Amino acid sequence: DAGITQSPRHKVTETGTPVTLRCHQTENHRYMYWYRQDPGHGLRLIHYSYGVKDTDKGEVSDGYSVSRSKTEDFLLTLESATSSQTSVYFCAISGFGGGIGTDTQYFGPGTRLTVL
Amino acid sequence: AQTVTQSQPEMSVQEAETVTLSCTYDTSENNYYLFWYKQPPSRQMILVIRQEAYKQQNATENRFSVNFQKAAKSFSLKISDSQLGDTAMYFCAFIIIQGAQKLVFGQGTRLTINP
């Protein structure tokens, strides 16, 4: 257990509404990531953060924004949700410090989002 | 482009048998790590095993071992003495060691262990 929680765990929303997903970690890891999982695609990186207020885009960033105002929280926002954003969203963390384990990502429990 | 290919969408074996899941990847980088993650029906992504590309020795974790062939860019997972609890989706992934480590995943193999 790497001390990662995601909220909410399930959400149903309507097209055009804003949605924010939260990832919270308790162990002061430097890097945080947001992925989405869809059938036939594995997991794909949306955005990642390499420190407070330091973020960058991943492979499928269109329609998503992120913020990290403190080490322990990484927020993913869908400004205007669309049906194509129906997916399972995973947060991950890495960066235990120097040595073994620094480059290994550990995942939160996931959030299932349905956009009607 | 960096890609991971898992050519077996589904596999099924009997309990106690040995099963091998295939994975090939493509990258022009030389310094990377490879991973197998397991996703049971609970949906949690669980790290199974990790391999540093600079190491020739294959990683092992109890009943799980890998066959890492760097020149062929192949990274297969062997599960020995399979158990019902091994039933899950298995994902192969790798990261390039520079800055933020962005995992590249394969599409997954659904493994079913039958009693």
CSV table of C-alpha atoms in Angstrom, one decimal:
chain,number,residue,atom,x,y,z
A,1,ASP,CA,0.0,0.0,0.0
A,2,ALA,CA,1.7,3.2,-1.2
A,3,GLY,CA,-0.7,5.5,0.5
A,4,ILE,CA,-2.7,6.7,-2.6
A,5,THR,CA,-6.3,7.5,-2.5
A,6,GLN,CA,-8.6,8.7,-5.3
A,7,SER,CA,-11.9,10.5,-4.9
A,8,PRO,CA,-14.6,10.0,-5.9
A,9,ARG,CA,-14.4,6.2,-6.7
A,10,HIS,CA,-17.4,6.4,-9.0
A,11,LYS,CA,-19.1,9.3,-10.7
A,12,VAL,CA,-21.9,9.7,-13.2
A,13,THR,CA,-22.3,13.1,-14.8
A,14,GLU,CA,-23.8,14.7,-17.9
A,15,THR,CA,-22.2,16.0,-21.0
A,16,GLY,CA,-21.0,19.6,-20.7
A,17,THR,CA,-20.6,19.6,-16.9
A,18,PRO,CA,-17.2,20.2,-15.2
A,19,VAL,CA,-15.7,17.3,-13.3
A,20,THR,CA,-12.7,17.2,-10.9
A,21,LEU,CA,-11.0,14.0,-9.8
A,22,ARG,CA,-8.6,14.1,-6.8
A,23,CYS,CA,-5.6,12.0,-6.1
A,24,HIS,CA,-4.1,12.2,-2.6
A,25,GLN,CA,-0.8,10.7,-1.5
A,26,THR,CA,0.6,10.5,2.1
A,27,GLU,CA,4.2,9.7,1.4
A,28,ASN,CA,5.7,12.9,-0.1
A,29,HIS,CA,6.5,11.4,-3.5
A,30,ARG,CA,7.7,13.9,-6.1
A,31,TYR,CA,6.1,12.5,-9.3
A,32,MET,CA,2.3,12.1,-9.8
A,33,TYR,CA,0.5,10.9,-12.9
A,34,TRP,CA,-3.0,10.6,-14.3
A,35,TYR,CA,-3.9,7.8,-16.7
A,36,ARG,CA,-7.0,6.7,-18.4
A,37,GLN,CA,-7.9,3.0,-19.1
A,38,ASP,CA,-10.0,2.0,-22.0
A,39,PRO,CA,-10.7,-1.4,-23.6
A,40,GLY,CA,-8.1,-2.2,-26.2
A,41,HIS,CA,-5.8,0.6,-25.2
A,42,GLY,CA,-4.2,-0.4,-21.9
A,43,LEU,CA,-3.4,2.7,-19.8
A,44,ARG,CA,-2.6,6.0,-21.5
A,45,LEU,CA,-0.9,9.0,-19.8
A,46,ILE,CA,-3.0,12.2,-19.6
A,47,HIS,CA,-0.9,14.6,-17.5
A,48,TYR,CA,1.9,14.3,-15.0
A,49,SER,CA,3.5,16.4,-12.4
A,50,TYR,CA,7.2,16.5,-11.3
A,51,GLY,CA,6.7,18.9,-8.4
A,52,VAL,CA,4.4,21.5,-6.9
A,53,LYS,CA,3.0,23.6,-9.7
A,54,ASP,CA,5.1,21.7,-12.3
A,55,THR,CA,3.0,19.8,-14.7
A,56,ASP,CA,3.2,18.6,-18.3
A,57,LYS,CA,1.1,16.9,-20.9
A,58,GLY,CA,0.9,13.3,-21.7
A,59,GLU,CA,-0.3,11.3,-24.7
A,60,VAL,CA,-4.0,12.1,-24.4
A,61,SER,CA,-4.2,15.5,-22.7
A,62,ASP,CA,-6.9,17.2,-24.9
A,63,GLY,CA,-9.9,18.1,-22.9
A,64,TYR,CA,-8.1,17.7,-19.5
A,65,SER,CA,-6.3,20.1,-17.2
A,66,VAL,CA,-4.4,19.4,-13.9
A,67,SER,CA,-3.2,21.3,-10.9
A,68,ARG,CA,-0.9,20.5,-8.1
A,69,SER,CA,-0.8,23.2,-5.4
A,70,LYS,CA,0.7,21.0,-2.8
A,71,THR,CA,2.8,17.9,-2.8
A,72,GLU,CA,0.1,15.5,-1.7
A,73,ASP,CA,-2.7,16.4,-4.0
A,74,PHE,CA,-3.0,16.2,-7.8
A,75,LEU,CA,-6.3,17.2,-9.4
A,76,LEU,CA,-7.6,16.3,-12.8
A,77,THR,CA,-10.3,18.5,-14.3
A,78,LEU,CA,-12.6,17.9,-17.2
A,79,GLU,CA,-13.7,21.4,-18.0
A,80,SER,CA,-16.7,20.2,-20.1
A,81,ALA,CA,-17.2,16.5,-19.9
A,82,THR,CA,-17.9,14.5,-23.1
A,83,SER,CA,-19.0,11.0,-23.6
A,84,SER,CA,-15.6,10.1,-25.0
A,85,GLN,CA,-14.2,10.8,-21.6
A,86,THR,CA,-16.1,7.9,-20.1
A,87,SER,CA,-13.3,5.8,-18.7
A,88,VAL,CA,-11.5,4.5,-15.6
A,89,TYR,CA,-9.0,7.0,-14.4
A,90,PHE,CA,-5.9,6.0,-12.4
A,91,CYS,CA,-3.5,8.1,-10.4
A,92,ALA,CA,0.0,6.9,-9.9
A,93,ILE,CA,3.0,8.1,-7.9
A,94,SER,CA,6.8,7.5,-8.1
A,95,GLY,CA,9.9,8.9,-6.6
A,96,PHE,CA,10.7,7.4,-3.3
A,97,GLY,CA,14.1,8.9,-3.4
A,98,GLY,CA,17.5,7.7,-4.6
A,99,GLY,CA,18.1,4.0,-5.3
A,100,ILE,CA,15.9,1.1,-5.9
A,101,GLY,CA,12.2,2.0,-6.3
A,102,THR,CA,12.7,5.5,-7.6
A,103,ASP,CA,11.5,4.7,-11.1
A,104,THR,CA,8.6,2.4,-10.1
A,105,GLN,CA,5.1,3.7,-10.3
A,106,TYR,CA,2.4,2.7,-7.8
A,107,PHE,CA,-1.3,3.1,-8.6
A,108,GLY,CA,-4.3,4.3,-6.8
A,109,PRO,CA,-7.6,2.3,-6.8
A,110,GLY,CA,-9.1,4.1,-9.8
A,111,THR,CA,-12.2,6.2,-10.5
A,112,ARG,CA,-14.9,5.0,-12.8
A,113,LEU,CA,-16.4,8.0,-14.6
A,114,THR,CA,-19.4,7.8,-16.8
A,115,VAL,CA,-20.5,10.8,-18.9
A,116,LEU,CA,-24.0,10.5,-20.2
B,1,ALA,CA,7.6,6.1,-31.3
B,2,GLN,CA,7.7,3.9,-28.2
B,3,THR,CA,5.3,1.1,-28.2
B,4,VAL,CA,4.5,-2.1,-26.3
B,5,THR,CA,2.8,-5.1,-27.9
B,6,GLN,CA,1.1,-8.0,-26.2
B,7,SER,CA,0.1,-10.4,-28.9
B,8,GLN,CA,-2.1,-12.6,-26.7
B,9,PRO,CA,-5.4,-10.9,-25.9
B,10,GLU,CA,-6.6,-13.9,-23.8
B,11,MET,CA,-5.1,-17.0,-22.3
B,12,SER,CA,-6.5,-19.8,-20.2
B,13,VAL,CA,-4.7,-22.6,-18.3
B,14,GLN,CA,-5.5,-25.1,-15.6
B,15,GLU,CA,-4.5,-24.5,-12.0
B,16,ALA,CA,-0.9,-25.6,-11.2
B,17,GLU,CA,0.2,-25.3,-14.8
B,18,THR,CA,2.9,-23.0,-16.0
B,19,VAL,CA,2.0,-20.1,-18.4
B,20,THR,CA,4.0,-17.6,-20.3
B,21,LEU,CA,2.7,-14.2,-21.4
B,22,SER,CA,4.5,-12.5,-24.3
B,23,CYS,CA,5.5,-8.9,-24.6
B,24,THR,CA,7.6,-7.0,-27.2
B,25,TYR,CA,8.5,-3.4,-27.1
B,26,ASP,CA,10.1,-0.8,-29.3
B,27,THR,CA,12.4,2.0,-28.3
B,28,SER,CA,15.5,3.6,-29.5
B,29,GLU,CA,16.7,4.4,-26.0
B,30,ASN,CA,19.2,2.2,-24.2
B,31,ASN,CA,18.4,3.0,-20.5
B,32,TYR,CA,14.9,1.9,-19.4
B,33,TYR,CA,13.0,-0.3,-17.0
B,34,LEU,CA,10.4,-2.9,-17.8
B,35,PHE,CA,7.4,-4.0,-15.7
B,36,TRP,CA,4.6,-6.4,-15.5
B,37,TYR,CA,1.5,-5.2,-13.7
B,38,LYS,CA,-1.5,-7.3,-12.7
B,39,GLN,CA,-5.1,-6.1,-12.6
B,40,PRO,CA,-7.5,-8.4,-10.9
B,41,PRO,CA,-11.3,-7.9,-11.0
B,42,SER,CA,-10.9,-5.4,-8.2
B,43,ARG,CA,-9.4,-3.1,-10.8
B,44,GLN,CA,-6.3,-2.3,-8.6
B,45,MET,CA,-3.1,-2.2,-10.6
B,46,ILE,CA,-0.5,-4.3,-8.8
B,47,LEU,CA,3.2,-4.4,-9.6
B,48,VAL,CA,4.3,-8.0,-10.3
B,49,ILE,CA,7.9,-7.7,-11.3
B,50,ARG,CA,10.5,-5.2,-12.5
B,51,GLN,CA,13.5,-5.5,-14.7
B,52,GLU,CA,16.3,-3.0,-15.3
B,53,ALA,CA,17.4,-3.1,-18.9
B,54,TYR,CA,21.1,-2.8,-18.0
B,55,LYS,CA,20.9,-6.1,-16.0
B,56,GLN,CA,21.4,-9.3,-17.9
B,57,GLN,CA,20.0,-11.5,-15.1
B,58,ASN,CA,16.3,-12.1,-15.4
B,59,ALA,CA,14.2,-10.9,-12.5
B,60,THR,CA,12.3,-13.3,-10.3
B,61,GLU,CA,9.6,-12.8,-7.7
B,62,ASN,CA,8.5,-16.1,-6.1
B,63,ARG,CA,6.4,-17.9,-8.8
B,64,PHE,CA,6.9,-15.1,-11.3
B,65,SER,CA,9.9,-14.8,-13.5
B,66,VAL,CA,10.8,-13.0,-16.7
B,67,ASN,CA,12.7,-13.8,-19.9
B,68,PHE,CA,14.3,-10.6,-20.9
B,69,GLN,CA,15.9,-10.6,-24.4
B,70,LYS,CA,17.2,-7.0,-24.9
B,71,ALA,CA,18.4,-7.5,-28.5
B,72,ALA,CA,15.1,-8.9,-29.5
B,73,LYS,CA,13.2,-6.4,-27.4
B,74,SER,CA,11.2,-9.1,-25.8
B,75,PHE,CA,10.1,-9.3,-22.2
B,76,SER,CA,7.9,-12.4,-21.4
B,77,LEU,CA,6.4,-13.3,-18.0
B,78,LYS,CA,6.3,-16.8,-16.7
B,79,ILE,CA,4.0,-17.8,-14.0
B,80,SER,CA,4.8,-21.2,-12.4
B,81,ASP,CA,2.4,-23.3,-10.4
B,82,SER,CA,-0.5,-21.0,-11.4
B,83,GLN,CA,-3.2,-20.3,-8.8
B,84,LEU,CA,-6.8,-19.2,-9.1
B,85,GLY,CA,-5.8,-15.9,-7.6
B,86,ASP,CA,-3.6,-15.3,-10.6
B,87,THR,CA,-6.7,-14.7,-12.7
B,88,ALA,CA,-6.4,-11.1,-13.9
B,89,MET,CA,-5.4,-8.8,-16.7
B,90,TYR,CA,-1.7,-8.6,-17.1
B,91,PHE,CA,0.0,-5.5,-18.6
B,92,CYS,CA,3.5,-5.1,-19.8
B,93,ALA,CA,5.0,-1.6,-19.6
B,94,PHE,CA,8.3,0.2,-19.8
B,95,ILE,CA,9.7,3.6,-18.9
B,96,ILE,CA,12.7,5.6,-20.2
B,97,ILE,CA,15.0,6.7,-17.5
B,98,GLN,CA,15.1,10.5,-17.9
B,99,GLY,CA,13.1,13.1,-15.9
B,100,ALA,CA,9.6,12.1,-15.2
B,101,GLN,CA,9.1,8.5,-15.9
B,102,LYS,CA,6.2,8.0,-18.2
B,103,LEU,CA,5.0,4.5,-18.4
B,104,VAL,CA,4.1,3.1,-21.8
B,105,PHE,CA,1.6,0.2,-21.6
B,106,GLY,CA,0.7,-2.7,-23.8
B,107,GLN,CA,-3.0,-3.5,-24.4
B,108,GLY,CA,-3.0,-6.3,-21.8
B,109,THR,CA,-3.5,-10.1,-21.7
B,110,ARG,CA,-6.6,-11.5,-19.9
B,111,LEU,CA,-5.4,-14.6,-18.0
B,112,THR,CA,-7.9,-17.1,-16.6
B,113,ILE,CA,-6.8,-19.9,-14.3
B,114,ASN,CA,-9.3,-22.7,-14.3
B,115,PRO,CA,-9.8,-25.1,-11.3
